[in-house]
Amino acid sequence: MATLQDRKLKGLTNIAVFDTSVSPKLAYILETPTGAELDLGIEEVLNETTSELGETVIESSFISAQRPILSMTLPSGSPTATALRFGRKLQTAVGKTVAVEKRIRVTATNNIKVGAASGKEGNGMTADQALSQAWALDGLGIPVALTRVAHATINPETDTMSFSQGADGAYKFTEDLIGSDVFYSFPLTNQSVLEIGEDSLDQLEINLTGIMRDLRLFRMEIPSASIDFGGSGNLPIGPGELSLNLRIQYDGSTCQPIKIYWLGQARAC
């Protein structure tokens, strides 16, 4: 037997998002939402009549439309959540050129940097690239371009207003720059990256799993959904939470666009 207290929802434990535009469908792995709400989007038609007292009263009503929206809050920053917010598919790309860009305050201990080890930022960079650039602030705070010198020949002690770019992201800044803020941009070629592509992610299946106080399971299944871009709000750049609204659609596979049920089985850990 169960009590009413036992049969209350304790919290969500999982979300499954599938791209159904491909066969077999592809799962987009996400963190569990920190919050979720369902706007049923129900519209009613009210049939009115006049009572014996001459007053307009409601005689009956019926549902004329359902336009449900599922709103979720997710931890931001993951590639999957970001791609969903853009409504685009993730893809891998090879042969990309990206820039290693940093601002440093030059000191006597960091004006010379050795190349990065395998797997670290800058590894694989070719030395003395023509597009490598660096800038420093002059006495008035105006950025001034530094002169690039070959990494093998630069003399940090005697050269001035100069830098070099070595293999694997190594660099040297001349000693007259000590105490200055400098910014550098070095190209890193032939990179394999994960990126948000051009293909739309607009055919989704959503499943939510929750757990009751007695550890039995709750399920919400949405066979067809798409991103509600206008209702999803801003995309945080950095730590924070991402709001994602999903427009629930009717695809003809069920009579209702949402299926909700409670399982008799309890969660086993």
PDB file of C-alpha atoms in Angstrom, residues 143-236:
ATOM      1  CA  PRO A 143      48.073  49.553 -28.009  1.00  0.00           C
ATOM      2  CA  VAL A 144      51.259  49.389 -30.068  1.00  0.00           C
ATOM      3  CA  ALA A 145      52.240  46.476 -32.314  1.00  0.00           C
ATOM      4  CA  LEU A 146      55.427  44.669 -31.311  1.00  0.00           C
ATOM      5  CA  THR A 147      58.055  43.582 -33.818  1.00  0.00           C
ATOM      6  CA  ARG A 148      58.204  39.852 -34.491  1.00  0.00           C
ATOM      7  CA  VAL A 149      61.757  38.436 -34.546  1.00  0.00           C
ATOM      8  CA  ALA A 150      62.819  34.893 -35.448  1.00  0.00           C
ATOM      9  CA  HIS A 151      62.649  32.696 -32.373  1.00  0.00           C
ATOM     10  CA  ALA A 152      66.204  31.413 -32.814  1.00  0.00           C
ATOM     11  CA  THR A 153      67.799  34.870 -33.102  1.00  0.00           C
ATOM     12  CA  ILE A 154      65.832  37.147 -30.757  1.00  0.00           C
ATOM     13  CA  ASN A 155      67.811  38.516 -27.809  1.00  0.00           C
ATOM     14  CA  PRO A 156      65.406  39.403 -24.993  1.00  0.00           C
ATOM     15  CA  GLU A 157      68.125  41.408 -23.209  1.00  0.00           C
ATOM     16  CA  THR A 158      69.150  43.728 -26.062  1.00  0.00           C
ATOM     17  CA  ASP A 159      66.220  43.775 -28.481  1.00  0.00           C
ATOM     18  CA  THR A 160      63.367  46.152 -27.684  1.00  0.00           C
ATOM     19  CA  MET A 161      59.617  46.199 -28.229  1.00  0.00           C
ATOM     20  CA  SER A 162      59.882  42.753 -29.777  1.00  0.00           C
ATOM     21  CA  PHE A 163      58.687  39.178 -29.408  1.00  0.00           C
ATOM     22  CA  SER A 164      59.176  35.797 -30.994  1.00  0.00           C
ATOM     23  CA  GLN A 165      56.867  32.826 -31.509  1.00  0.00           C
ATOM     24  CA  GLY A 166      58.429  29.398 -31.288  1.00  0.00           C
ATOM     25  CA  ALA A 167      57.309  25.831 -31.885  1.00  0.00           C
ATOM     26  CA  ASP A 168      54.424  24.433 -29.818  1.00  0.00           C
ATOM     27  CA  GLY A 169      53.367  27.901 -28.670  1.00  0.00           C
ATOM     28  CA  ALA A 170      56.674  28.965 -27.143  1.00  0.00           C
ATOM     29  CA  TYR A 171      57.415  32.686 -27.003  1.00  0.00           C
ATOM     30  CA  LYS A 172      59.946  35.285 -25.890  1.00  0.00           C
ATOM     31  CA  PHE A 173      59.233  38.912 -24.988  1.00  0.00           C
ATOM     32  CA  THR A 174      62.027  41.442 -24.669  1.00  0.00           C
ATOM     33  CA  GLU A 175      62.964  42.587 -21.184  1.00  0.00           C
ATOM     34  CA  ASP A 176      61.994  46.227 -21.806  1.00  0.00           C
ATOM     35  CA  LEU A 177      58.376  44.977 -21.755  1.00  0.00           C
ATOM     36  CA  ILE A 178      58.614  43.754 -18.155  1.00  0.00           C
ATOM     37  CA  GLY A 179      55.795  45.355 -16.187  1.00  0.00           C
ATOM     38  CA  SER A 180      53.670  45.881 -19.298  1.00  0.00           C
ATOM     39  CA  ASP A 181      50.415  44.205 -20.269  1.00  0.00           C
ATOM     40  CA  VAL A 182      50.772  42.495 -23.625  1.00  0.00           C
ATOM     41  CA  PHE A 183      48.322  40.581 -25.782  1.00  0.00           C
ATOM     42  CA  TYR A 184      49.356  37.995 -28.334  1.00  0.00           C
ATOM     43  CA  SER A 185      47.617  36.008 -31.066  1.00  0.00           C
ATOM     44  CA  PHE A 186      49.341  32.953 -32.556  1.00  0.00           C
ATOM     45  CA  PRO A 187      47.729  30.751 -35.271  1.00  0.00           C
ATOM     46  CA  LEU A 188      47.332  27.040 -34.545  1.00  0.00           C
ATOM     47  CA  THR A 189      46.696  25.116 -37.767  1.00  0.00           C
ATOM     48  CA  ASN A 190      45.374  21.659 -38.681  1.00  0.00           C
ATOM     49  CA  GLN A 191      43.172  21.287 -35.636  1.00  0.00           C
ATOM     50  CA  SER A 192      40.333  18.807 -35.162  1.00  0.00           C
ATOM     51  CA  VAL A 193      37.488  20.603 -33.406  1.00  0.00           C
ATOM     52  CA  LEU A 194      33.940  20.028 -32.267  1.00  0.00           C
ATOM     53  CA  GLU A 195      31.714  22.768 -33.637  1.00  0.00           C
ATOM     54  CA  ILE A 196      28.087  23.776 -34.073  1.00  0.00           C
ATOM     55  CA  GLY A 197      27.322  23.028 -37.707  1.00  0.00           C
ATOM     56  CA  GLU A 198      24.786  24.302 -40.206  1.00  0.00           C
ATOM     57  CA  ASP A 199      22.319  21.395 -40.075  1.00  0.00           C
ATOM     58  CA  SER A 200      19.121  22.172 -38.188  1.00  0.00           C
ATOM     59  CA  LEU A 201      18.222  20.211 -35.080  1.00  0.00           C
ATOM     60  CA  ASP A 202      14.462  20.492 -35.375  1.00  0.00           C
ATOM     61  CA  GLN A 203      13.105  16.950 -35.028  1.00  0.00           C
ATOM     62  CA  LEU A 204      13.401  15.952 -31.384  1.00  0.00           C
ATOM     63  CA  GLU A 205      12.011  13.335 -29.048  1.00  0.00           C
ATOM     64  CA  ILE A 206      12.090  14.170 -25.328  1.00  0.00           C
ATOM     65  CA  ASN A 207      11.797  11.804 -22.357  1.00  0.00           C
ATOM     66  CA  LEU A 208      11.883  12.944 -18.734  1.00  0.00           C
ATOM     67  CA  THR A 209      12.325  10.551 -15.812  1.00  0.00           C
ATOM     68  CA  GLY A 210      11.558  11.489 -12.222  1.00  0.00           C
ATOM     69  CA  ILE A 211      11.504   9.685  -8.917  1.00  0.00           C
ATOM     70  CA  MET A 212       8.729   9.608  -6.342  1.00  0.00           C
ATOM     71  CA  ARG A 213       9.241   9.700  -2.590  1.00  0.00           C
ATOM     72  CA  ASP A 214       8.770   5.926  -2.453  1.00  0.00           C
ATOM     73  CA  LEU A 215      11.459   5.626  -5.188  1.00  0.00           C
ATOM     74  CA  ARG A 216       8.986   4.550  -7.845  1.00  0.00           C
ATOM     75  CA  LEU A 217       9.424   6.152 -11.235  1.00  0.00           C
ATOM     76  CA  PHE A 218       7.614   8.904 -13.118  1.00  0.00           C
ATOM     77  CA  ARG A 219       7.862   9.213 -16.901  1.00  0.00           C
ATOM     78  CA  MET A 220       6.957  11.961 -19.351  1.00  0.00           C
ATOM     79  CA  GLU A 221       7.368  11.076 -23.018  1.00  0.00           C
ATOM     80  CA  ILE A 222       7.160  13.610 -25.849  1.00  0.00           C
ATOM     81  CA  PRO A 223       7.414  11.912 -29.261  1.00  0.00           C
ATOM     82  CA  SER A 224       7.889  15.145 -31.221  1.00  0.00           C
ATOM     83  CA  ALA A 225       9.261  18.566 -30.263  1.00  0.00           C
ATOM     84  CA  SER A 226      11.267  21.483 -31.626  1.00  0.00           C
ATOM     85  CA  ILE A 227      13.161  24.404 -30.090  1.00  0.00           C
ATOM     86  CA  ASP A 228      11.092  27.455 -29.147  1.00  0.00           C
ATOM     87  CA  PHE A 229      13.790  30.016 -29.941  1.00  0.00           C
ATOM     88  CA  GLY A 230      11.820  33.120 -29.030  1.00  0.00           C
ATOM     89  CA  GLY A 231      10.890  31.800 -25.606  1.00  0.00           C
ATOM     90  CA  SER A 232      14.261  30.388 -24.583  1.00  0.00           C
ATOM     91  CA  GLY A 233      15.844  33.680 -23.504  1.00  0.00           C
ATOM     92  CA  ASN A 234      19.495  34.663 -23.629  1.00  0.00           C
ATOM     93  CA  LEU A 235      22.409  32.254 -23.860  1.00  0.00           C
ATOM     94  CA  PRO A 236      24.860  32.724 -20.973  1.00  0.00           C
TER      95      PRO A 236
END
